[in-house]
């Protein structure tokens, strides 16, 4: 037995069913065919990806900046190298302006030993200008002047040294060389004798006095001084060489040979 439905009720049910079917079809049509997910889920993922993008771009932009800064730092590190290349000249000049007289003195000795006599003269001049009582500067200036072929100037420099230190054996010895180079053998003899009396253990005044006697033809006195020089400084080849020359000139060839061999043993350059 069927229950009767009025036309109004039947129309209401039909309307409800129709709305339900429309909504269902709309939802099915909006599904993603690949994932089967509804739009709300996909939209969240897109927004999440968009949120990551700025971070990714920031990192990518940061890398070139870091690289550029690295190059700048590299150039900055290179700058000191470029300054260092030119620095020795400037710093050396600045350093020299602060040198003590003794530092100029040592530099003068270095130049003289290297054969740079003009530079050595300039350095000793700086010492004398700033420390006029430093007598060794005068003596080494005189030695340099002898190397420059200026024996008269060397004598004057030694005179200045002896005014400061009257018992300076080195000053007498070098002044004697200045006199000897000018052919002033009497004055040279007096200087070397004064050097010997002031410092009896110094070998060079004996050697130099022996040279004066050798030039004057005083063989016995020459041999005596050269022997004394060798006894005081047997390690110096030049002393043996000069004694050998004196023996040879005195026709003592066996003795001359022995001294020449001793000189060669100490310094092959005497060959």
mmCIF file of C-alpha atoms in Angstrom:
data_model
loop_
_atom_site.group_PDB
_atom_site.id
_atom_site.type_symbol
_atom_site.label_atom_id
_atom_site.label_comp_id
_atom_site.label_asym_id
_atom_site.label_seq_id
_atom_site.Cartn_x
_atom_site.Cartn_y
_atom_site.Cartn_z
ATOM 1 C CA UNK A 1 0.000 0.000 0.000
ATOM 2 C CA UNK A 2 1.569 3.240 -1.021
ATOM 3 C CA UNK A 3 1.629 6.386 1.047
ATOM 4 C CA UNK A 4 0.389 9.328 -0.903
ATOM 5 C CA UNK A 5 2.683 12.448 -1.530
ATOM 6 C CA UNK A 6 1.308 15.808 -2.281
ATOM 7 C CA UNK A 7 2.441 17.749 -5.343
ATOM 8 C CA UNK A 8 4.110 20.375 -3.135
ATOM 9 C CA UNK A 9 6.153 17.830 -1.222
ATOM 10 C CA UNK A 10 7.185 16.087 -4.439
ATOM 11 C CA UNK A 11 8.343 19.353 -6.003
ATOM 12 C CA UNK A 12 10.379 20.175 -2.892
ATOM 13 C CA UNK A 13 12.207 16.873 -3.009
ATOM 14 C CA UNK A 14 12.986 17.248 -6.659
ATOM 15 C CA UNK A 15 14.465 20.693 -6.026
ATOM 16 C CA UNK A 16 16.676 19.437 -3.244
ATOM 17 C CA UNK A 17 17.946 16.527 -5.316
ATOM 18 C CA UNK A 18 18.728 18.838 -8.234
ATOM 19 C CA UNK A 19 20.795 21.231 -6.083
ATOM 20 C CA UNK A 20 22.703 18.312 -4.579
ATOM 21 C CA UNK A 21 23.529 16.902 -8.027
ATOM 22 C CA UNK A 22 24.756 20.326 -9.278
ATOM 23 C CA UNK A 23 27.059 20.798 -6.325
ATOM 24 C CA UNK A 24 28.449 17.302 -6.662
ATOM 25 C CA UNK A 25 29.192 17.761 -10.365
ATOM 26 C CA UNK A 26 30.963 21.057 -9.704
ATOM 27 C CA UNK A 27 33.199 19.500 -7.095
ATOM 28 C CA UNK A 28 34.114 16.550 -9.293
ATOM 29 C CA UNK A 29 34.942 18.850 -12.194
ATOM 30 C CA UNK A 30 37.366 20.935 -10.081
ATOM 31 C CA UNK A 31 39.476 17.960 -9.013
ATOM 32 C CA UNK A 32 43.036 17.855 -10.389
ATOM 33 C CA UNK A 33 43.163 14.981 -12.894
ATOM 34 C CA UNK A 34 46.770 14.108 -11.904
ATOM 35 C CA UNK A 35 46.619 14.337 -8.117
ATOM 36 C CA UNK A 36 42.858 13.986 -7.455
ATOM 37 C CA UNK A 37 43.224 16.759 -4.876
ATOM 38 C CA UNK A 38 40.875 19.663 -4.451
ATOM 39 C CA UNK A 39 41.886 23.255 -5.177
ATOM 40 C CA UNK A 40 42.347 24.208 -1.538
ATOM 41 C CA UNK A 41 45.236 21.705 -1.110
ATOM 42 C CA UNK A 42 47.030 22.754 -4.285
ATOM 43 C CA UNK A 43 46.668 26.420 -3.428
ATOM 44 C CA UNK A 44 48.470 25.852 -0.128
ATOM 45 C CA UNK A 45 51.361 24.171 -1.941
ATOM 46 C CA UNK A 46 51.679 27.013 -4.438
ATOM 47 C CA UNK A 47 51.711 29.544 -1.659
ATOM 48 C CA UNK A 48 54.363 27.475 0.123
ATOM 49 C CA UNK A 49 56.508 27.424 -3.025
ATOM 50 C CA UNK A 50 56.054 31.171 -3.406
ATOM 51 C CA UNK A 51 57.181 31.584 0.184
ATOM 52 C CA UNK A 52 60.406 29.681 -0.587
ATOM 53 C CA UNK A 53 61.225 31.614 -3.743
ATOM 54 C CA UNK A 54 62.327 34.819 -2.076
ATOM 55 C CA UNK A 55 64.731 32.792 0.129
ATOM 56 C CA UNK A 56 66.175 31.057 -2.927
ATOM 57 C CA UNK A 57 66.633 34.324 -4.838
ATOM 58 C CA UNK A 58 68.286 35.917 -1.801
ATOM 59 C CA UNK A 59 70.822 33.110 -1.649
ATOM 60 C CA UNK A 60 71.530 33.385 -5.361
ATOM 61 C CA UNK A 61 71.987 37.127 -5.074
ATOM 62 C CA UNK A 62 74.225 36.740 -2.042
ATOM 63 C CA UNK A 63 76.734 34.471 -3.799
ATOM 64 C CA UNK A 64 77.807 37.000 -6.433
ATOM 65 C CA UNK A 65 78.051 39.667 -3.739
ATOM 66 C CA UNK A 66 80.285 37.401 -1.689
ATOM 67 C CA UNK A 67 82.381 36.662 -4.758
ATOM 68 C CA UNK A 68 82.707 40.346 -5.527
ATOM 69 C CA UNK A 69 83.751 41.100 -1.974
ATOM 70 C CA UNK A 70 86.304 38.346 -2.251
ATOM 71 C CA UNK A 71 87.820 40.015 -5.301
ATOM 72 C CA UNK A 72 87.869 43.342 -3.541
ATOM 73 C CA UNK A 73 89.625 41.748 -0.592
ATOM 74 C CA UNK A 74 92.087 40.200 -3.004
ATOM 75 C CA UNK A 75 92.828 43.592 -4.510
ATOM 76 C CA UNK A 76 93.239 45.037 -1.042
ATOM 77 C CA UNK A 77 95.686 42.279 -0.196
ATOM 78 C CA UNK A 78 97.586 43.005 -3.386
ATOM 79 C CA UNK A 79 97.842 46.718 -2.590
ATOM 80 C CA UNK A 80 100.381 46.213 0.206
ATOM 81 C CA UNK A 81 102.472 44.151 -2.228
ATOM 82 C CA UNK A 82 102.502 47.026 -4.656
ATOM 83 C CA UNK A 83 103.420 49.388 -1.836
ATOM 84 C CA UNK A 84 106.108 46.984 -0.663
ATOM 85 C CA UNK A 85 107.635 47.007 -4.144
ATOM 86 C CA UNK A 86 108.268 50.731 -3.858
ATOM 87 C CA UNK A 87 108.570 50.855 -0.081
ATOM 88 C CA UNK A 88 112.287 49.959 0.296
ATOM 89 C CA UNK A 89 113.316 53.214 -1.324
ATOM 90 C CA UNK A 90 111.038 55.358 0.813
ATOM 91 C CA UNK A 91 111.413 53.402 4.024
ATOM 92 C CA UNK A 92 115.176 53.168 3.582
ATOM 93 C CA UNK A 93 115.399 56.915 3.173
ATOM 94 C CA UNK A 94 113.141 57.459 6.171
ATOM 95 C CA UNK A 95 115.125 54.969 8.177
ATOM 96 C CA UNK A 96 118.447 56.587 7.255
ATOM 97 C CA UNK A 97 117.186 59.942 8.469
ATOM 98 C CA UNK A 98 116.826 58.359 11.917
ATOM 99 C CA UNK A 99 120.174 56.567 11.912
ATOM 100 C CA UNK A 100 122.686 57.220 14.649
ATOM 101 C CA UNK A 101 126.221 58.324 13.692
ATOM 102 C CA UNK A 102 127.437 54.811 14.437
ATOM 103 C CA UNK A 103 124.939 53.328 11.986
ATOM 104 C CA UNK A 104 126.253 55.692 9.305
ATOM 105 C CA UNK A 105 129.747 54.603 10.288
ATOM 106 C CA UNK A 106 128.899 50.920 9.777
ATOM 107 C CA UNK A 107 127.266 51.726 6.446
ATOM 108 C CA UNK A 108 130.425 53.556 5.408
ATOM 109 C CA UNK A 109 132.516 50.492 6.224
ATOM 110 C CA UNK A 110 130.145 48.344 4.200
ATOM 111 C CA UNK A 111 130.394 50.641 1.174
ATOM 112 C CA UNK A 112 134.175 50.790 1.419
ATOM 113 C CA UNK A 113 134.472 46.997 1.600
ATOM 114 C CA UNK A 114 132.294 46.786 -1.519
ATOM 115 C CA UNK A 115 134.487 49.275 -3.335
ATOM 116 C CA UNK A 116 131.816 51.990 -3.403
ATOM 117 C CA UNK A 117 134.195 54.661 -2.202
ATOM 118 C CA UNK A 118 132.109 57.753 -3.000
ATOM 119 C CA UNK A 119 129.204 56.399 -0.973
ATOM 120 C CA UNK A 120 131.572 55.421 1.833
ATOM 121 C CA UNK A 121 133.012 58.947 1.881
ATOM 122 C CA UNK A 122 129.501 60.388 2.110
ATOM 123 C CA UNK A 123 128.610 58.137 5.050
ATOM 124 C CA UNK A 124 131.770 58.967 6.987
ATOM 125 C CA UNK A 125 131.073 62.640 6.286
ATOM 126 C CA UNK A 126 127.629 62.265 7.886
ATOM 127 C CA UNK A 127 129.235 60.709 10.949
ATOM 128 C CA UNK A 128 131.746 63.535 11.287
ATOM 129 C CA UNK A 129 129.045 66.161 10.808
ATOM 130 C CA UNK A 130 126.842 64.730 13.539
ATOM 131 C CA UNK A 131 129.576 63.407 15.843
ATOM 132 C CA UNK A 132 132.784 65.381 15.186
ATOM 133 C CA UNK A 133 134.645 63.719 18.080
ATOM 134 C CA UNK A 134 134.297 60.209 16.673
ATOM 135 C CA UNK A 135 137.957 59.785 15.654
ATOM 136 C CA UNK A 136 137.532 56.401 13.938
ATOM 137 C CA UNK A 137 135.326 58.040 11.314
ATOM 138 C CA UNK A 138 138.279 60.255 10.318
ATOM 139 C CA UNK A 139 140.617 57.258 10.114
ATOM 140 C CA UNK A 140 138.281 55.238 7.932
ATOM 141 C CA UNK A 141 137.565 58.273 5.806
ATOM 142 C CA UNK A 142 141.347 58.481 5.312
ATOM 143 C CA UNK A 143 141.491 54.800 4.313
ATOM 144 C CA UNK A 144 138.765 55.451 1.764
ATOM 145 C CA UNK A 145 140.582 58.515 0.446
ATOM 146 C CA UNK A 146 143.697 56.394 -0.092
ATOM 147 C CA UNK A 147 141.576 54.011 -2.203
ATOM 148 C CA UNK A 148 140.384 57.039 -4.171
ATOM 149 C CA UNK A 149 143.967 58.086 -4.857
ATOM 150 C CA UNK A 150 143.846 61.087 -2.522
ATOM 151 C CA UNK A 151 146.795 60.571 -0.139
ATOM 152 C CA UNK A 152 147.051 64.265 0.813
ATOM 153 C CA UNK A 153 143.394 64.277 1.908
ATOM 154 C CA UNK A 154 144.007 61.061 3.830
ATOM 155 C CA UNK A 155 146.855 62.709 5.752
ATOM 156 C CA UNK A 156 144.583 65.638 6.680
ATOM 157 C CA UNK A 157 141.836 63.288 7.878
ATOM 158 C CA UNK A 158 144.328 61.447 10.086
ATOM 159 C CA UNK A 159 145.557 64.772 11.471
ATOM 160 C CA UNK A 160 141.983 65.459 12.602
ATOM 161 C CA UNK A 161 141.741 62.024 14.211
ATOM 162 C CA UNK A 162 145.022 62.582 16.112
ATOM 163 C CA UNK A 163 143.774 65.921 17.437
ATOM 164 C CA UNK A 164 140.958 63.968 19.117
ATOM 165 C CA UNK A 165 142.979 60.896 20.106
ATOM 166 C CA UNK A 166 146.758 61.535 20.089
ATOM 167 C CA UNK A 167 147.605 57.889 20.848
ATOM 168 C CA UNK A 168 145.533 56.386 17.999
ATOM 169 C CA UNK A 169 147.889 53.831 16.443
ATOM 170 C CA UNK A 170 145.589 53.334 13.477
ATOM 171 C CA UNK A 171 145.683 57.039 12.662
ATOM 172 C CA UNK A 172 149.508 57.035 12.636
ATOM 173 C CA UNK A 173 149.579 53.916 10.488
ATOM 174 C CA UNK A 174 147.133 55.266 7.893
ATOM 175 C CA UNK A 175 148.805 58.673 7.854
ATOM 176 C CA UNK A 176 152.096 56.861 7.200
ATOM 177 C CA UNK A 177 150.507 55.241 4.135
ATOM 178 C CA UNK A 178 149.394 58.670 2.948
ATOM 179 C CA UNK A 179 152.926 59.996 3.287
ATOM 180 C CA UNK A 180 154.401 56.909 1.621
ATOM 181 C CA UNK A 181 152.067 57.230 -1.376
ATOM 182 C CA UNK A 182 153.366 60.778 -1.827
ATOM 183 C CA UNK A 183 156.986 59.625 -1.642
ATOM 184 C CA UNK A 184 157.450 61.241 1.751
ATOM 185 C CA UNK A 185 159.366 58.302 3.245
ATOM 186 C CA UNK A 186 160.875 60.165 6.206
ATOM 187 C CA UNK A 187 157.429 61.248 7.375
ATOM 188 C CA UNK A 188 156.060 57.776 6.649
ATOM 189 C CA UNK A 189 158.837 56.147 8.700
ATOM 190 C CA UNK A 190 158.079 58.406 11.643
ATOM 191 C CA UNK A 191 154.365 57.606 11.473
ATOM 192 C CA UNK A 192 154.893 53.830 11.338
ATOM 193 C CA UNK A 193 157.381 53.946 14.207
ATOM 194 C CA UNK A 194 154.909 55.974 16.258
ATOM 195 C CA UNK A 195 152.167 53.431 15.493
ATOM 196 C CA UNK A 196 154.454 50.580 16.598
ATOM 197 C CA UNK A 197 155.401 52.319 19.847
ATOM 198 C CA UNK A 198 151.730 53.026 20.546
ATOM 199 C CA UNK A 199 150.592 49.469 19.775
ATOM 200 C CA UNK A 200 153.538 47.023 19.652
ATOM 201 C CA UNK A 201 151.288 44.056 18.873
ATOM 202 C CA UNK A 202 149.922 45.557 15.646
ATOM 203 C CA UNK A 203 151.317 43.773 12.581
ATOM 204 C CA UNK A 204 150.406 46.293 9.864
ATOM 205 C CA UNK A 205 152.757 49.117 10.942
ATOM 206 C CA UNK A 206 155.656 46.616 10.830
ATOM 207 C CA UNK A 207 154.602 45.462 7.375
ATOM 208 C CA UNK A 208 154.273 49.036 6.119
ATOM 209 C CA UNK A 209 157.585 50.113 7.617
ATOM 210 C CA UNK A 210 159.125 47.102 5.895
ATOM 211 C CA UNK A 211 157.754 48.438 2.576
ATOM 212 C CA UNK A 212 159.394 51.820 3.171
ATOM 213 C CA UNK A 213 162.745 50.169 3.879
ATOM 214 C CA UNK A 214 162.316 47.933 0.816
ATOM 215 C CA UNK A 215 161.718 50.960 -1.428
ATOM 216 C CA UNK A 216 164.729 52.687 0.057
ATOM 217 C CA UNK A 217 166.887 49.575 -0.527
ATOM 218 C CA UNK A 218 167.450 48.896 3.170
ATOM 219 C CA UNK A 219 167.181 45.107 2.883
ATOM 220 C CA UNK A 220 168.151 44.054 6.405
ATOM 221 C CA UNK A 221 165.731 46.501 8.009
ATOM 222 C CA UNK A 222 163.049 45.481 5.508
ATOM 223 C CA UNK A 223 163.463 41.776 6.283
ATOM 224 C CA UNK A 224 163.410 42.472 10.014
ATOM 225 C CA UNK A 225 160.096 44.347 9.830
ATOM 226 C CA UNK A 226 158.445 41.788 7.524
ATOM 227 C CA UNK A 227 159.504 38.923 9.802
ATOM 228 C CA UNK A 228 158.026 40.736 12.753
ATOM 229 C CA UNK A 229 154.766 41.264 10.865
ATOM 230 C CA UNK A 230 154.533 37.554 9.961
ATOM 231 C CA UNK A 231 155.197 36.576 13.568
ATOM 232 C CA UNK A 232 152.417 38.848 14.820
ATOM 233 C CA UNK A 233 149.871 37.842 12.139
ATOM 234 C CA UNK A 234 150.856 34.506 10.533
ATOM 235 C CA UNK A 235 147.303 34.058 9.228
ATOM 236 C CA UNK A 236 147.570 36.971 6.771
ATOM 237 C CA UNK A 237 148.762 35.866 3.339
ATOM 238 C CA UNK A 238 149.990 39.327 2.359
ATOM 239 C CA UNK A 239 152.551 39.317 5.182
ATOM 240 C CA UNK A 240 154.093 36.101 3.857
ATOM 241 C CA UNK A 241 154.002 37.399 0.297
ATOM 242 C CA UNK A 242 155.867 40.602 1.211
ATOM 243 C CA UNK A 243 158.456 38.719 3.234
ATOM 244 C CA UNK A 244 158.928 36.383 0.268
ATOM 245 C CA UNK A 245 159.422 39.366 -2.045
ATOM 246 C CA UNK A 246 162.042 40.784 0.308
ATOM 247 C CA UNK A 247 163.847 37.423 0.448
ATOM 248 C CA UNK A 248 163.744 37.181 -3.335
ATOM 249 C CA UNK A 249 165.147 40.693 -3.769
ATOM 250 C CA UNK A 250 167.885 39.782 -1.289
ATOM 251 C CA UNK A 251 168.561 36.633 -3.384
ATOM 252 C CA UNK A 252 167.435 34.283 -0.641
ATOM 253 C CA UNK A 253 165.411 32.147 -3.016
ATOM 254 C CA UNK A 254 164.846 29.121 -0.781
ATOM 255 C CA UNK A 255 163.366 31.327 1.934
ATOM 256 C CA UNK A 256 161.393 33.274 -0.663
ATOM 257 C CA UNK A 257 159.860 30.055 -2.019
ATOM 258 C CA UNK A 258 158.767 28.960 1.452
ATOM 259 C CA UNK A 259 157.029 32.285 2.100
ATOM 260 C CA UNK A 260 155.319 32.305 -1.301
ATOM 261 C CA UNK A 261 154.022 28.788 -0.678
ATOM 262 C CA UNK A 262 152.739 29.851 2.736
ATOM 263 C CA UNK A 263 150.920 32.772 1.118
ATOM 264 C CA UNK A 264 149.387 30.483 -1.526
ATOM 265 C CA UNK A 265 148.225 28.069 1.127
ATOM 266 C CA UNK A 266 146.405 30.873 2.913
ATOM 267 C CA UNK A 267 145.131 32.558 -0.254
ATOM 268 C CA UNK A 268 145.350 30.958 -3.733
ATOM 269 C CA UNK A 269 144.902 34.417 -5.312
ATOM 270 C CA UNK A 270 148.612 35.049 -4.754
ATOM 271 C CA UNK A 271 149.427 32.588 -7.567
#
